[in-house]
Amino acid sequence: MGSYHIKGGRKLSGEVTVSGAKNSVLPILAASVITKGENIFRRCPEISDVDSMTRILDALGCHITREGSVLSVDASFLSECRIPDELMKEMRSSVFLAGSLLARCGEAVITSPGGCDIGRRPIDLHLRGLMKMGAEVFCREGYIELRARSLRGADIRLDYPSVGATENLMLAALAAKGITRIRNSAREPEIEDLQKYINRCGGKVRGAGTDTIEIEGGRSLTGCEHSITGDRIEAGTYLLMTLATGGDVLLKGLERSTLDPLVSLLEEGGYHVGYSRDEIWAAAKGDERMRCSVATAPYPGFSTDLQPQLAAFLTSVGKGSSIEENIFENRFGYTKELKKMGADIEISEKKVIIKNNNILCGADVRAGDLRGGAALVIAGLMAEGDTVIRNTKYIKRGYGKLEDKIRLLGGDIREYEK
Ligand code: UD1
């Protein structure tokens, strides 16, 4: 299962070069099945979710090569539209292939998507939108079969700005005749990156980053070169991690504005923060006390993907703070493990409340999902003594070269196979 062994209590200090965003590369890789010719993707994060996606693309007949962070995908000779069950369950993002396979083959067979267990995660908005474009949906024996002889442009209003539904519908719309409008769309920066990639391939999409996206379908798409945008969640994790140890960090290679909600919070809390367009520098002074009240929300609100890491950070300085979780109903599993380390926190309905400031102590803990696992890494680095974090497979889904990056900052972390 893998474990991280951390000797806590060291001040972390130094530079972090931010990797390409997990939530950008996954839908972009799914989109690549619609294109013909070679795609070169630069700055692909070395995470297991990318490995899972490339295994799926390989099973569909794409030609794939990889050298470090450069991935080449050629989907010219796609031969399959059914995603093998065991691969589908490895990660939720495989659901994007519903839209892209429908666009490419007029047919897709998927199973109920997998992913971290942080809530119900239904896909009704994806399916309703696809049906509005003319797709037929059959659910039988755990499979979802989608078919469309031809897709047609549609005016779709999402009941909720779902990131995955927005991206899936953008992909299917690429093959639809006429214009598709997605209203109340999600506005995450990763959607803008997807639009940038599609347009580089010859597509015509506009509006990403706003609440209405317009897709002109029916254009043929060729492969292109694209560099994946920086990962704001990875960046936020290192920001919180270094400050939690009383240290400082220079984050390089991130569109700074994408991390504004967290940066403002830290500035208000008295941390030194400086930035340019694509760098953030931050340092602890040593006497910070934060009392904040945060609520997770769709972008540009505070990201649910940073909620657990913020809670871990606040255990030492955030007495009286609370974080309300509004996106996923089951995202507090990590708090049980933080309590084992001495954190004085409690859950009250949708909120995690930091009751007291504590110096955490090392413990044997278990990651239950990706971002909850990252919160435990932060806690382990802050804590006095040794921490063992089990189930590293969850953390590896979204953090590439985590041990190397932490060691470069001066942290003491080792990975063991068991
Ligand atoms: C994406 C991100 C994930 C992030 C989340 C919210 C990727 C690969 N993953 O996940 O890291 O935490 O956005 O920012 O980009 N919902 C429905 N019906 C649907 C779809 C969603 O009810 O058909 C609900 C979900 O249960 C959840 C909320 O909408 O409560 C947000 O989900 P969504 O934005 O779709 O998240 P994901 O795309 O799964």
GROMACS .gro file of N, CA and C in nm, residues 206-336:
model
  393
  206ARG      N    1  -1.547   2.953  -2.725
  206ARG     CA    2  -1.518   3.077  -2.652
  206ARG      C    3  -1.603   3.085  -2.526
  207GLY      N    4  -1.555   3.168  -2.434
  207GLY     CA    5  -1.634   3.191  -2.313
  207GLY      C    6  -1.581   3.119  -2.190
  208ALA      N    7  -1.485   3.026  -2.204
  208ALA     CA    8  -1.434   2.956  -2.086
  208ALA      C    9  -1.381   3.059  -1.987
  209GLY      N   10  -1.410   3.039  -1.860
  209GLY     CA   11  -1.372   3.138  -1.759
  209GLY      C   12  -1.489   3.228  -1.725
  210THR      N   13  -1.595   3.224  -1.809
  210THR     CA   14  -1.719   3.297  -1.777
  210THR      C   15  -1.829   3.192  -1.754
  211ASP      N   16  -1.952   3.238  -1.734
  211ASP     CA   17  -2.056   3.138  -1.706
  211ASP      C   18  -2.133   3.093  -1.829
  212THR      N   19  -2.087   3.134  -1.947
  212THR     CA   20  -2.150   3.082  -2.070
  212THR      C   21  -2.040   3.045  -2.170
  213ILE      N   22  -2.043   2.921  -2.211
  213ILE     CA   23  -1.941   2.874  -2.307
  213ILE      C   24  -2.011   2.840  -2.438
  214GLU      N   25  -1.951   2.882  -2.548
  214GLU     CA   26  -2.010   2.859  -2.679
  214GLU      C   27  -1.917   2.775  -2.762
  215ILE      N   28  -1.971   2.670  -2.819
  215ILE     CA   29  -1.888   2.578  -2.898
  215ILE      C   30  -1.948   2.568  -3.037
  216GLU      N   31  -1.864   2.593  -3.137
  216GLU     CA   32  -1.910   2.575  -3.275
  216GLU      C   33  -1.863   2.437  -3.316
  217GLY      N   34  -1.957   2.346  -3.338
  217GLY     CA   35  -1.920   2.206  -3.363
  217GLY      C   36  -1.888   2.177  -3.508
  218GLY      N   37  -1.845   2.053  -3.532
  218GLY     CA   38  -1.831   2.003  -3.668
  218GLY      C   39  -1.699   2.036  -3.736
  219ARG      N   40  -1.603   2.093  -3.666
  219ARG     CA   41  -1.473   2.121  -3.729
  219ARG      C   42  -1.382   2.002  -3.706
  220SER      N   43  -1.296   1.974  -3.804
  220SER     CA   44  -1.206   1.860  -3.778
  220SER      C   45  -1.083   1.909  -3.701
  221LEU      N   46  -1.043   1.828  -3.603
  221LEU     CA   47  -0.937   1.871  -3.513
  221LEU      C   48  -0.809   1.791  -3.539
  222THR      N   49  -0.697   1.862  -3.542
  222THR     CA   50  -0.568   1.795  -3.559
  222THR      C   51  -0.489   1.808  -3.429
  223GLY      N   52  -0.389   1.722  -3.411
  223GLY     CA   53  -0.305   1.729  -3.290
  223GLY      C   54  -0.228   1.862  -3.286
  224CYS      N   55  -0.176   1.897  -3.170
  224CYS     CA   56  -0.099   2.021  -3.156
  224CYS      C   57  -0.001   2.007  -3.039
  225GLU      N   58   0.074   2.113  -3.015
  225GLU     CA   59   0.162   2.115  -2.897
  225GLU      C   60   0.096   2.202  -2.792
  226HIS      N   61   0.093   2.154  -2.670
  226HIS     CA   62   0.027   2.232  -2.565
  226HIS      C   63   0.100   2.211  -2.432
  227SER      N   64   0.121   2.321  -2.360
  227SER     CA   65   0.183   2.311  -2.228
  227SER      C   66   0.074   2.328  -2.123
  228ILE      N   67   0.065   2.232  -2.033
  228ILE     CA   68  -0.044   2.229  -1.934
  228ILE      C   69  -0.026   2.344  -1.833
  229THR      N   70  -0.136   2.406  -1.799
  229THR     CA   71  -0.131   2.519  -1.704
  229THR      C   72  -0.088   2.471  -1.564
  230GLY      N   73  -0.036   2.563  -1.481
  230GLY     CA   74   0.015   2.525  -1.349
  230GLY      C   75  -0.094   2.480  -1.253
  231ASP      N   76  -0.057   2.395  -1.160
  231ASP     CA   77  -0.155   2.334  -1.069
  231ASP      C   78  -0.173   2.421  -0.944
  232ARG      N   79  -0.286   2.493  -0.939
  232ARG     CA   80  -0.309   2.585  -0.826
  232ARG      C   81  -0.329   2.508  -0.696
  233ILE      N   82  -0.377   2.385  -0.704
  233ILE     CA   83  -0.400   2.309  -0.580
  233ILE      C   84  -0.266   2.256  -0.526
  234GLU      N   85  -0.181   2.210  -0.616
  234GLU     CA   86  -0.047   2.169  -0.571
  234GLU      C   87   0.024   2.290  -0.510
  235ALA      N   88   0.016   2.405  -0.579
  235ALA     CA   89   0.083   2.526  -0.530
  235ALA      C   90   0.030   2.564  -0.392
  236GLY      N   91  -0.101   2.561  -0.378
  236GLY     CA   92  -0.163   2.597  -0.249
  236GLY      C   93  -0.119   2.501  -0.140
  237THR      N   94  -0.103   2.375  -0.174
  237THR     CA   95  -0.060   2.276  -0.075
  237THR      C   96   0.081   2.309  -0.025
  238TYR      N   97   0.172   2.344  -0.118
  238TYR     CA   98   0.310   2.377  -0.073
  238TYR      C   99   0.315   2.509   0.002
  239LEU      N  100   0.227   2.600  -0.036
  239LEU     CA  101   0.221   2.728   0.035
  239LEU      C  102   0.183   2.703   0.182
  240LEU      N  103   0.076   2.627   0.201
  240LEU     CA  104   0.030   2.599   0.337
  240LEU      C  105   0.133   2.515   0.413
  241MET      N  106   0.194   2.420   0.342
  241MET     CA  107   0.290   2.330   0.406
  241MET      C  108   0.410   2.407   0.463
  242THR      N  109   0.468   2.495   0.381
  242THR     CA  110   0.588   2.566   0.427
  242THR      C  111   0.554   2.664   0.539
  243LEU      N  112   0.443   2.737   0.523
  243LEU     CA  113   0.405   2.833   0.627
  243LEU      C  114   0.368   2.761   0.756
  244ALA      N  115   0.310   2.642   0.744
  244ALA     CA  116   0.271   2.565   0.863
  244ALA      C  117   0.393   2.530   0.947
  245THR      N  118   0.509   2.519   0.883
  245THR     CA  119   0.630   2.485   0.959
  245THR      C  120   0.706   2.611   1.003
  246GLY      N  121   0.644   2.727   0.978
  246GLY     CA  122   0.711   2.853   1.016
  246GLY      C  123   0.811   2.899   0.912
  247GLY      N  124   0.809   2.840   0.793
  247GLY     CA  125   0.911   2.869   0.692
  247GLY      C  126   0.865   2.967   0.584
  248ASP      N  127   0.927   2.955   0.466
  248ASP     CA  128   0.895   3.044   0.354
  248ASP      C  129   0.908   2.968   0.224
  249VAL      N  130   0.846   3.022   0.118
  249VAL     CA  131   0.850   2.952  -0.011
  249VAL      C  132   0.839   3.050  -0.126
  250LEU      N  133   0.905   3.014  -0.237
  250LEU     CA  134   0.885   3.086  -0.364
  250LEU      C  135   0.824   2.984  -0.460
  251LEU      N  136   0.700   3.010  -0.501
  251LEU     CA  137   0.631   2.920  -0.593
  251LEU      C  138   0.648   2.974  -0.735
  252LYS      N  139   0.698   2.888  -0.825
  252LYS     CA  140   0.724   2.936  -0.961
  252LYS      C  141   0.635   2.864  -1.061
  253GLY      N  142   0.585   2.939  -1.159
  253GLY     CA  143   0.514   2.874  -1.270
  253GLY      C  144   0.366   2.857  -1.246
  254LEU      N  145   0.305   2.958  -1.183
  254LEU     CA  146   0.162   2.949  -1.157
  254LEU      C  147   0.098   3.083  -1.189
  255GLU      N  148  -0.015   3.081  -1.257
  255GLU     CA  149  -0.091   3.205  -1.276
  255GLU      C  150  -0.140   3.247  -1.139
  256ARG      N  151  -0.079   3.350  -1.083
  256ARG     CA  152  -0.102   3.386  -0.943
  256ARG      C  153  -0.248   3.407  -0.909
  257SER      N  154  -0.322   3.471  -1.002
  257SER     CA  155  -0.461   3.506  -0.968
  257SER      C  156  -0.545   3.383  -0.938
  258THR      N  157  -0.504   3.266  -0.988
  258THR     CA  158  -0.584   3.145  -0.965
  258THR      C  159  -0.579   3.100  -0.818
  259LEU      N  160  -0.486   3.159  -0.743
  259LEU     CA  161  -0.474   3.120  -0.602
  259LEU      C  162  -0.518   3.234  -0.510
  260ASP      N  163  -0.584   3.335  -0.567
  260ASP     CA  164  -0.623   3.454  -0.492
  260ASP      C  165  -0.698   3.426  -0.361
  261PRO      N  166  -0.797   3.337  -0.361
  261PRO     CA  167  -0.872   3.319  -0.236
  261PRO      C  168  -0.781   3.277  -0.120
  262LEU      N  169  -0.685   3.190  -0.147
  262LEU     CA  170  -0.595   3.145  -0.040
  262LEU      C  171  -0.494   3.255  -0.003
  263VAL      N  172  -0.440   3.320  -0.106
  263VAL     CA  173  -0.340   3.425  -0.082
  263VAL      C  174  -0.400   3.538   0.004
  264SER      N  175  -0.524   3.579  -0.028
  264SER     CA  176  -0.588   3.687   0.051
  264SER      C  177  -0.604   3.645   0.196
  265LEU      N  178  -0.643   3.520   0.214
  265LEU     CA  179  -0.664   3.469   0.349
  265LEU      C  180  -0.534   3.477   0.430
  266LEU      N  181  -0.424   3.438   0.367
  266LEU     CA  182  -0.295   3.437   0.436
  266LEU      C  183  -0.248   3.581   0.464
  267GLU      N  184  -0.274   3.670   0.368
  267GLU     CA  185  -0.236   3.811   0.390
  267GLU      C  186  -0.314   3.868   0.509
  268GLU      N  187  -0.445   3.838   0.510
  268GLU     CA  188  -0.527   3.887   0.622
  268GLU      C  189  -0.479   3.828   0.754
  269GLY      N  190  -0.425   3.707   0.750
  269GLY     CA  191  -0.377   3.640   0.870
  269GLY      C  192  -0.242   3.691   0.916
  270GLY      N  193  -0.182   3.783   0.843
  270GLY     CA  194  -0.057   3.845   0.887
  270GLY      C  195   0.069   3.783   0.828
  271TYR      N  196   0.055   3.692   0.731
  271TYR     CA  197   0.175   3.634   0.668
  271TYR      C  198   0.230   3.733   0.566
  272HIS      N  199   0.363   3.730   0.548
  272HIS     CA  200   0.423   3.811   0.442
  272HIS      C  201   0.391   3.743   0.310
  273VAL      N  202   0.335   3.815   0.216
  273VAL     CA  203   0.310   3.756   0.083
  273VAL      C  204   0.348   3.858  -0.024
  274GLY      N  205   0.420   3.813  -0.125
  274GLY     CA  206   0.451   3.900  -0.238
  274GLY      C  207   0.427   3.820  -0.366
  275TYR      N  208   0.396   3.887  -0.475
  275TYR     CA  209   0.374   3.810  -0.597
  275TYR      C  210   0.397   3.893  -0.722
  276SER      N  211   0.423   3.820  -0.830
  276SER     CA  212   0.419   3.879  -0.964
  276SER      C  213   0.313   3.799  -1.038
  277ARG      N  214   0.305   3.813  -1.171
  277ARG     CA  215   0.200   3.742  -1.243
  277ARG      C  216   0.210   3.590  -1.229
  278ASP      N  217   0.335   3.539  -1.231
  278ASP     CA  218   0.348   3.392  -1.229
  278ASP      C  219   0.438   3.340  -1.116
  279GLU      N  220   0.452   3.418  -1.010
  279GLU     CA  221   0.527   3.370  -0.892
  279GLU      C  222   0.457   3.418  -0.765
  280ILE      N  223   0.469   3.338  -0.662
  280ILE     CA  224   0.419   3.382  -0.531
  280ILE      C  225   0.530   3.355  -0.430
  281TRP      N  226   0.556   3.452  -0.345
  281TRP     CA  227   0.651   3.431  -0.237
  281TRP      C  228   0.577   3.453  -0.107
  282ALA      N  229   0.600   3.369  -0.009
  282ALA     CA  230   0.532   3.388   0.119
  282ALA      C  231   0.622   3.342   0.232
  283ALA      N  232   0.608   3.406   0.348
  283ALA     CA  233   0.691   3.370   0.464
  283ALA      C  234   0.611   3.390   0.592
  284ALA      N  235   0.641   3.304   0.690
  284ALA     CA  236   0.579   3.319   0.822
  284ALA      C  237   0.664   3.415   0.904
  285LYS      N  238   0.598   3.491   0.991
  285LYS     CA  239   0.675   3.578   1.081
  285LYS      C  240   0.700   3.506   1.212
  286GLY      N  241   0.609   3.416   1.246
  286GLY     CA  242   0.630   3.338   1.368
  286GLY      C  243   0.530   3.368   1.477
  287ASP      N  244   0.455   3.478   1.463
  287ASP     CA  245   0.361   3.511   1.571
  287ASP      C  246   0.217   3.519   1.518
  288GLU      N  247   0.192   3.451   1.402
  288GLU     CA  248   0.060   3.462   1.341
  288GLU      C  249  -0.047   3.394   1.425
  289ARG      N  250  -0.163   3.455   1.426
  289ARG     CA  251  -0.283   3.394   1.483
  289ARG      C  252  -0.395   3.423   1.384
  290MET      N  253  -0.462   3.322   1.337
  290MET     CA  254  -0.568   3.345   1.238
  290MET      C  255  -0.701   3.304   1.295
  291ARG      N  256  -0.802   3.385   1.271
  291ARG     CA  257  -0.937   3.344   1.308
  291ARG      C  258  -1.021   3.370   1.184
  292CYS      N  259  -1.035   3.265   1.101
  292CYS     CA  260  -1.104   3.288   0.975
  292CYS      C  261  -1.227   3.201   0.963
  293SER      N  262  -1.314   3.245   0.876
  293SER     CA  263  -1.437   3.172   0.851
  293SER      C  264  -1.447   3.157   0.700
  294VAL      N  265  -1.420   3.035   0.652
  294VAL     CA  266  -1.408   3.012   0.507
  294VAL      C  267  -1.520   2.918   0.464
  295ALA      N  268  -1.571   2.939   0.342
  295ALA     CA  269  -1.671   2.846   0.287
  295ALA      C  270  -1.626   2.805   0.148
  296THR      N  271  -1.622   2.676   0.120
  296THR     CA  272  -1.580   2.633  -0.013
  296THR      C  273  -1.692   2.664  -0.113
  297ALA      N  274  -1.652   2.695  -0.236
  297ALA     CA  275  -1.750   2.734  -0.339
  297ALA      C  276  -1.687   2.709  -0.476
  298PRO      N  277  -1.771   2.702  -0.580
  298PRO     CA  278  -1.713   2.691  -0.715
  298PRO      C  279  -1.622   2.810  -0.743
  299TYR      N  280  -1.525   2.794  -0.832
  299TYR     CA  281  -1.433   2.901  -0.869
  299TYR      C  282  -1.512   3.023  -0.915
  300PRO      N  283  -1.476   3.144  -0.874
  300PRO     CA  284  -1.353   3.186  -0.806
  300PRO      C  285  -1.360   3.180  -0.653
  301GLY      N  286  -1.447   3.099  -0.596
  301GLY     CA  287  -1.452   3.086  -0.450
  301GLY      C  288  -1.338   3.000  -0.398
  302PHE      N  289  -1.338   2.976  -0.269
  302PHE     CA  290  -1.231   2.896  -0.208
  302PHE      C  291  -1.249   2.749  -0.248
  303SER      N  292  -1.142   2.688  -0.299
  303SER     CA  293  -1.154   2.553  -0.358
  303SER      C  294  -1.173   2.444  -0.252
  304THR      N  295  -1.269   2.357  -0.277
  304THR     CA  296  -1.286   2.240  -0.190
  304THR      C  297  -1.159   2.154  -0.188
  305ASP      N  298  -1.080   2.160  -0.295
  305ASP     CA  299  -0.958   2.079  -0.302
  305ASP      C  300  -0.846   2.130  -0.211
  306LEU      N  301  -0.869   2.246  -0.147
  306LEU     CA  302  -0.769   2.295  -0.050
  306LEU      C  303  -0.826   2.294   0.092
  307GLN      N  304  -0.949   2.250   0.107
  307GLN     CA  305  -1.014   2.252   0.239
  307GLN      C  306  -0.938   2.168   0.342
  308PRO      N  307  -0.903   2.041   0.314
  308PRO     CA  308  -0.835   1.962   0.416
  308PRO      C  309  -0.696   2.018   0.453
  309GLN      N  310  -0.622   2.066   0.350
  309GLN     CA  311  -0.488   2.119   0.377
  309GLN      C  312  -0.497   2.245   0.463
  310LEU      N  313  -0.599   2.329   0.436
  310LEU     CA  314  -0.615   2.451   0.517
  310LEU      C  315  -0.648   2.413   0.662
  311ALA      N  316  -0.732   2.312   0.677
  311ALA     CA  317  -0.769   2.271   0.814
  311ALA      C  318  -0.645   2.223   0.890
  312ALA      N  319  -0.560   2.144   0.824
  312ALA     CA  320  -0.438   2.095   0.890
  312ALA      C  321  -0.351   2.215   0.931
  313PHE      N  322  -0.335   2.309   0.840
  313PHE     CA  323  -0.256   2.430   0.866
  313PHE      C  324  -0.310   2.506   0.987
  314LEU      N  325  -0.444   2.518   0.993
  314LEU     CA  326  -0.506   2.600   1.098
  314LEU      C  327  -0.497   2.537   1.237
  315THR      N  328  -0.466   2.406   1.244
  315THR     CA  329  -0.463   2.342   1.377
  315THR      C  330  -0.361   2.408   1.470
  316SER      N  331  -0.259   2.476   1.413
  316SER     CA  332  -0.160   2.537   1.503
  316SER      C  333  -0.182   2.686   1.524
  317VAL      N  334  -0.251   2.753   1.430
  317VAL     CA  335  -0.263   2.900   1.442
  317VAL      C  336  -0.406   2.951   1.432
  318GLY      N  337  -0.502   2.862   1.410
  318GLY     CA  338  -0.635   2.909   1.370
  318GLY      C  339  -0.745   2.893   1.472
  319LYS      N  340  -0.711   2.900   1.602
  319LYS     CA  341  -0.813   2.884   1.707
  319LYS      C  342  -0.938   2.968   1.677
  320GLY      N  343  -1.054   2.904   1.678
  320GLY     CA  344  -1.180   2.977   1.653
  320GLY      C  345  -1.217   2.984   1.506
  321SER      N  346  -1.133   2.927   1.418
  321SER     CA  347  -1.164   2.932   1.274
  321SER      C  348  -1.261   2.821   1.236
  322SER      N  349  -1.328   2.841   1.121
  322SER     CA  350  -1.413   2.733   1.070
  322SER      C  351  -1.406   2.729   0.918
  323ILE      N  352  -1.422   2.610   0.863
  323ILE     CA  353  -1.430   2.596   0.717
  323ILE      C  354  -1.557   2.518   0.686
  324GLU      N  355  -1.640   2.580   0.604
  324GLU     CA  356  -1.765   2.514   0.564
  324GLU      C  357  -1.743   2.445   0.431
  325GLU      N  358  -1.781   2.318   0.422
  325GLU     CA  359  -1.764   2.243   0.296
  325GLU      C  360  -1.897   2.237   0.222
  326ASN      N  361  -1.901   2.301   0.106
  326ASN     CA  362  -2.028   2.311   0.033
  326ASN      C  363  -2.031   2.231  -0.097
  327ILE      N  364  -1.922   2.163  -0.131
  327ILE     CA  365  -1.921   2.094  -0.262
  327ILE      C  366  -1.941   1.944  -0.244
  328PHE      N  367  -1.863   1.883  -0.157
  328PHE     CA  368  -1.874   1.737  -0.136
  328PHE      C  369  -1.913   1.711   0.009
  329GLU      N  370  -2.009   1.619   0.028
  329GLU     CA  371  -2.065   1.603   0.162
  329GLU      C  372  -1.982   1.510   0.251
  330ASN      N  373  -1.878   1.449   0.196
  330ASN     CA  374  -1.805   1.350   0.275
  330ASN      C  375  -1.655   1.380   0.273
  331ARG      N  376  -1.620   1.507   0.299
  331ARG     CA  377  -1.480   1.543   0.280
  331ARG      C  378  -1.408   1.575   0.411
  332PHE      N  379  -1.452   1.513   0.521
  332PHE     CA  380  -1.390   1.541   0.649
  332PHE      C  381  -1.324   1.416   0.709
  333GLY      N  382  -1.307   1.311   0.631
  333GLY     CA  383  -1.252   1.185   0.681
  333GLY      C  384  -1.115   1.204   0.747
  334TYR      N  385  -1.037   1.297   0.696
  334TYR     CA  386  -0.900   1.320   0.746
  334TYR      C  387  -0.900   1.373   0.890
  335THR      N  388  -1.013   1.432   0.935
  335THR     CA  389  -1.012   1.496   1.069
  335THR      C  390  -0.992   1.392   1.180
  336LYS      N  391  -1.042   1.270   1.155
  336LYS     CA  392  -1.024   1.163   1.253
  336LYS      C  393  -0.874   1.135   1.272
   0.00000   0.00000   0.00000
